[in-house]
XYZ file of N, CA and C in Angstrom:
345
model
N 112.977 70.172 22.743
C 112.316 68.963 22.172
C 112.122 69.314 20.963
N 112.250 68.229 19.919
C 111.962 68.650 18.775
C 110.347 68.910 18.523
N 109.947 69.013 17.469
C 108.906 68.889 17.155
C 108.239 67.972 16.666
N 108.985 66.865 16.324
C 108.338 65.583 15.937
C 108.223 64.524 17.314
N 109.091 65.008 18.511
C 108.685 64.560 19.579
C 107.730 65.127 20.470
N 107.376 66.752 20.228
C 106.328 67.053 20.652
C 104.939 66.126 20.396
N 104.755 66.350 19.090
C 104.043 66.138 18.198
C 103.434 64.024 18.528
N 104.630 63.360 18.762
C 104.234 62.093 19.781
C 103.549 62.286 21.126
N 104.022 63.169 21.700
C 103.512 63.182 22.722
C 102.288 63.577 23.196
N 101.895 64.474 22.009
C 100.466 65.704 22.000
C 99.717 64.320 21.484
N 100.058 63.371 20.840
C 99.132 62.120 19.942
C 98.585 61.384 20.498
N 100.334 60.842 22.185
C 99.257 59.683 22.865
C 98.714 60.386 23.944
N 99.185 61.674 24.809
C 98.036 62.358 25.247
C 96.610 62.642 24.427
N 96.149 62.992 23.302
C 95.051 63.095 22.729
C 94.333 62.090 22.839
N 95.276 60.583 22.300
C 94.309 59.664 21.966
C 93.580 58.954 23.223
N 94.340 59.461 24.550
C 93.762 58.581 25.827
C 92.878 59.940 26.078
N 92.945 61.080 26.212
C 92.075 62.097 26.178
C 91.115 62.101 25.271
N 90.916 61.863 23.969
C 89.855 62.284 23.278
C 88.973 60.806 23.245
N 89.907 59.503 22.955
C 88.926 57.698 23.258
C 88.116 58.180 24.694
N 88.445 58.666 25.772
C 88.113 58.677 27.149
C 86.851 59.505 27.557
N 87.293 60.635 26.605
C 85.985 61.602 26.379
C 85.196 61.806 25.546
N 85.158 60.662 24.970
C 84.338 60.617 23.778
C 82.596 61.345 23.716
N 82.333 60.123 24.791
C 80.584 60.480 25.153
C 80.370 62.228 26.065
N 81.489 62.409 26.215
C 81.272 64.531 26.528
C 80.957 64.851 25.141
N 82.199 64.438 24.231
C 82.510 65.308 23.168
C 80.720 65.350 21.922
N 80.391 64.398 22.170
C 79.398 63.860 21.213
C 78.407 63.593 22.108
N 78.415 63.578 23.231
C 77.171 63.679 23.941
C 75.668 64.224 23.624
N 75.927 65.510 23.048
C 74.388 66.596 22.872
C 73.884 66.070 21.466
N 72.751 65.849 21.207
C 72.024 65.441 20.347
C 72.579 64.732 19.068
N 73.619 65.586 18.820
C 73.944 65.571 17.392
C 73.566 66.627 16.159
N 74.305 66.891 15.296
C 73.605 68.181 14.471
C 72.854 67.460 13.513
N 72.030 68.211 12.661
C 71.082 68.673 11.803
C 71.664 68.211 10.826
N 71.875 68.714 10.514
C 73.070 68.716 9.094
C 74.065 69.450 8.696
N 73.730 70.446 9.305
C 75.307 71.996 8.866
C 75.419 71.975 10.553
N 76.648 71.628 10.498
C 77.522 71.443 12.212
C 77.751 73.124 12.323
N 77.737 73.848 11.492
C 78.134 74.694 11.743
C 77.584 75.830 12.439
N 75.631 75.376 11.955
C 75.072 76.353 12.852
C 75.040 75.683 14.463
N 75.396 74.881 14.770
C 75.644 74.758 16.104
C 76.656 74.922 17.077
N 78.255 74.545 15.818
C 78.916 74.699 16.370
C 80.448 75.834 15.569
N 81.119 76.611 16.223
C 81.968 77.190 15.744
C 83.363 77.295 16.313
N 84.741 77.618 15.226
C 85.553 77.754 15.814
C 86.444 78.529 14.720
N 87.095 79.495 15.449
C 87.706 80.422 14.385
C 88.886 80.235 14.827
N 89.888 80.947 13.782
C 91.517 80.647 14.187
C 92.014 81.108 15.534
N 91.458 82.463 15.909
C 92.159 82.536 16.923
C 91.319 82.131 17.848
N 90.627 80.990 18.009
C 89.880 80.057 19.396
C 91.227 79.116 19.007
N 91.134 79.053 17.649
C 91.718 77.070 17.742
C 93.492 77.261 18.281
N 94.113 78.970 17.625
C 95.075 79.064 18.661
C 94.968 78.965 20.045
N 94.268 79.440 20.694
C 93.852 79.711 21.741
C 94.097 77.803 22.772
N 92.862 77.208 21.703
C 93.273 75.951 22.363
C 94.313 75.426 22.090
N 95.035 75.247 21.356
C 96.595 74.500 20.939
C 97.561 75.178 21.692
N 97.314 76.304 22.414
C 99.076 77.191 22.449
C 99.386 76.135 23.301
N 98.427 75.901 24.686
C 99.334 75.128 25.785
C 100.203 74.027 25.418
N 99.612 72.968 24.322
C 100.508 71.864 23.429
C 101.260 72.412 22.357
N 101.203 73.593 21.810
C 102.095 74.010 20.871
C 102.473 75.464 20.763
N 103.032 76.039 22.077
C 102.881 77.723 22.265
C 103.530 78.174 21.097
N 104.438 78.184 20.127
C 104.733 78.747 19.143
C 103.728 78.752 17.610
N 102.511 78.301 17.992
C 101.592 77.915 17.293
C 101.438 78.966 15.947
N 100.753 78.815 14.752
C 100.660 80.022 13.743
C 99.671 78.709 12.937
N 98.119 79.332 13.082
C 96.795 78.775 12.361
C 97.132 79.471 10.871
N 96.622 78.034 10.397
C 96.929 78.935 8.823
C 95.158 78.693 8.154
N 94.277 77.746 8.819
C 93.413 77.289 8.595
C 92.180 76.486 8.979
N 91.124 77.175 9.530
C 90.307 75.964 9.979
C 89.065 75.664 9.665
N 88.441 74.077 9.692
C 87.686 73.955 8.596
C 86.992 72.936 9.168
N 86.017 72.306 8.688
C 85.300 71.492 9.251
C 86.190 69.740 8.920
N 86.230 69.221 9.950
C 86.962 67.945 9.348
C 86.300 66.798 8.795
N 87.042 66.153 7.752
C 86.053 64.530 7.403
C 85.593 63.976 8.056
N 85.536 64.001 9.292
C 84.901 63.100 10.255
C 84.284 63.920 11.072
N 83.194 63.520 11.700
C 82.003 64.663 12.031
C 82.619 64.405 13.529
N 82.493 65.456 13.801
C 82.429 65.942 15.343
C 84.071 66.678 15.573
N 84.469 66.864 14.216
C 86.092 67.610 14.563
C 86.372 68.564 13.887
N 87.153 69.646 14.361
C 87.230 71.097 13.578
C 89.036 70.089 12.941
N 89.245 70.627 11.854
C 90.414 70.560 11.139
C 90.804 71.562 10.993
N 92.491 72.136 11.944
C 93.009 72.823 12.087
C 94.586 72.618 11.384
N 94.405 73.397 10.542
C 96.055 73.740 9.812
C 96.594 74.681 10.159
N 98.176 74.117 10.505
C 98.856 74.751 11.723
C 100.324 74.451 10.920
N 101.181 76.242 11.432
C 102.484 75.816 11.121
C 102.973 76.625 12.538
N 104.515 75.679 12.781
C 104.959 75.621 13.984
C 106.327 75.438 13.803
N 107.482 76.087 14.388
C 108.918 76.352 14.142
C 109.040 75.945 12.526
N 108.261 76.527 11.400
C 108.474 76.842 10.607
C 107.843 75.262 9.464
N 107.307 74.498 10.325
C 107.078 72.942 9.907
C 105.271 73.314 9.800
N 104.726 72.883 8.680
C 103.005 72.753 8.362
C 102.709 71.148 9.111
N 101.721 71.660 9.472
C 100.761 70.049 9.551
C 99.374 70.699 9.937
N 98.131 69.495 10.733
C 97.357 69.276 10.756
C 96.698 68.825 12.228
N 96.284 69.280 12.577
C 95.364 68.893 14.228
C 93.983 68.753 13.981
N 93.244 67.762 14.728
C 91.599 68.158 14.886
C 91.428 67.924 16.493
N 90.612 68.926 16.475
C 89.977 69.589 17.794
C 88.184 69.641 17.530
N 88.200 68.721 18.869
C 86.621 67.972 18.719
C 85.938 69.357 19.151
N 84.818 69.364 19.204
C 83.422 70.299 18.927
C 83.103 70.913 20.581
N 83.799 70.530 21.117
C 83.927 70.773 23.140
C 85.199 71.772 23.190
N 86.241 71.692 22.265
C 87.473 72.845 22.244
C 88.074 72.140 23.492
N 88.365 70.617 24.026
C 88.843 70.195 24.992
C 89.603 69.407 24.665
N 89.162 68.655 23.479
C 90.240 67.597 23.351
C 90.818 68.169 21.596
N 92.340 67.213 21.795
C 92.993 67.403 20.472
C 93.687 66.058 19.887
N 93.339 65.767 18.566
C 93.657 64.952 17.808
C 95.143 65.047 16.821
N 95.997 64.304 16.868
C 97.031 64.831 15.521
C 97.336 62.979 14.992
N 97.060 63.227 13.967
C 97.131 61.510 13.206
C 96.577 61.891 12.189
N 96.262 60.467 11.707
C 95.771 60.092 10.265
C 94.412 59.971 10.360
N 93.516 60.762 9.427
C 92.269 59.959 9.206
C 92.188 59.393 8.111
N 91.641 58.029 7.656
C 91.551 57.389 7.102
C 90.101 56.628 6.864
N 90.148 57.048 4.917
C 88.720 56.319 4.826
C 88.557 54.814 4.708
N 88.163 54.157 5.219
C 88.031 53.458 5.477
C 87.355 52.331 4.095
N 86.360 52.705 3.530
C 85.708 52.008 1.978
C 87.232 52.240 0.747
N 87.679 53.519 0.832
C 88.869 53.942 -0.120
C 89.786 53.483 0.303
N 90.352 53.441 1.755
C 91.559 53.496 2.088
C 92.575 54.526 1.492
N 91.900 55.700 1.573
C 92.371 56.701 1.365
C 92.974 57.895 2.502
N 93.405 58.131 2.674
C 94.263 59.056 3.543
C 93.522 60.665 3.558
N 92.741 60.756 4.140
C 92.561 62.187 3.841
C 93.475 63.108 4.740
N 94.191 62.539 5.734
C 95.453 64.039 5.905
C 96.505 64.151 5.183
N 96.742 62.956 5.144
C 97.663 63.183 3.713
C 97.545 64.335 2.864
N 96.187 63.725 2.448
C 95.665 64.264 1.285
C 95.613 65.819 1.760
N 94.987 66.264 2.598
C 94.891 67.777 2.886
C 96.596 68.438 3.165
N 97.524 67.710 3.833
C 98.651 68.063 3.903
C 99.451 68.762 2.716
N 99.284 67.650 1.719
C 99.863 68.177 0.382
C 99.093 69.244 -0.080
N 98.295 69.704 0.267
C 97.416 70.902 -0.298
C 98.093 72.030 0.293
N 98.698 72.144 1.496
C 98.923 72.688 2.134
C 100.651 73.713 1.691
């Protein structure tokens, strides 16, 4: 199975899962200002969360995503780099583009070019 096909399958699966479980993922009161006070995700955890979907994953970096409630995971699989977003519950993954509505800037592409 090619990495492109795998990402497409993950995208479809994660979209259904993510939007279907949105209330659960963001159901608690929310963060004050610094989400990292309540939520954590390190590279090892991110690898464990994503390994069932991407068995040969190598996590390059984990940081807050430009959209609230998500972690941005820079990864490498089969020699190709990519970005996945994991929600704070660590139960859902989103692989796709985050675009800033006001500026129409593709934040995922901008970040991908930094890798």
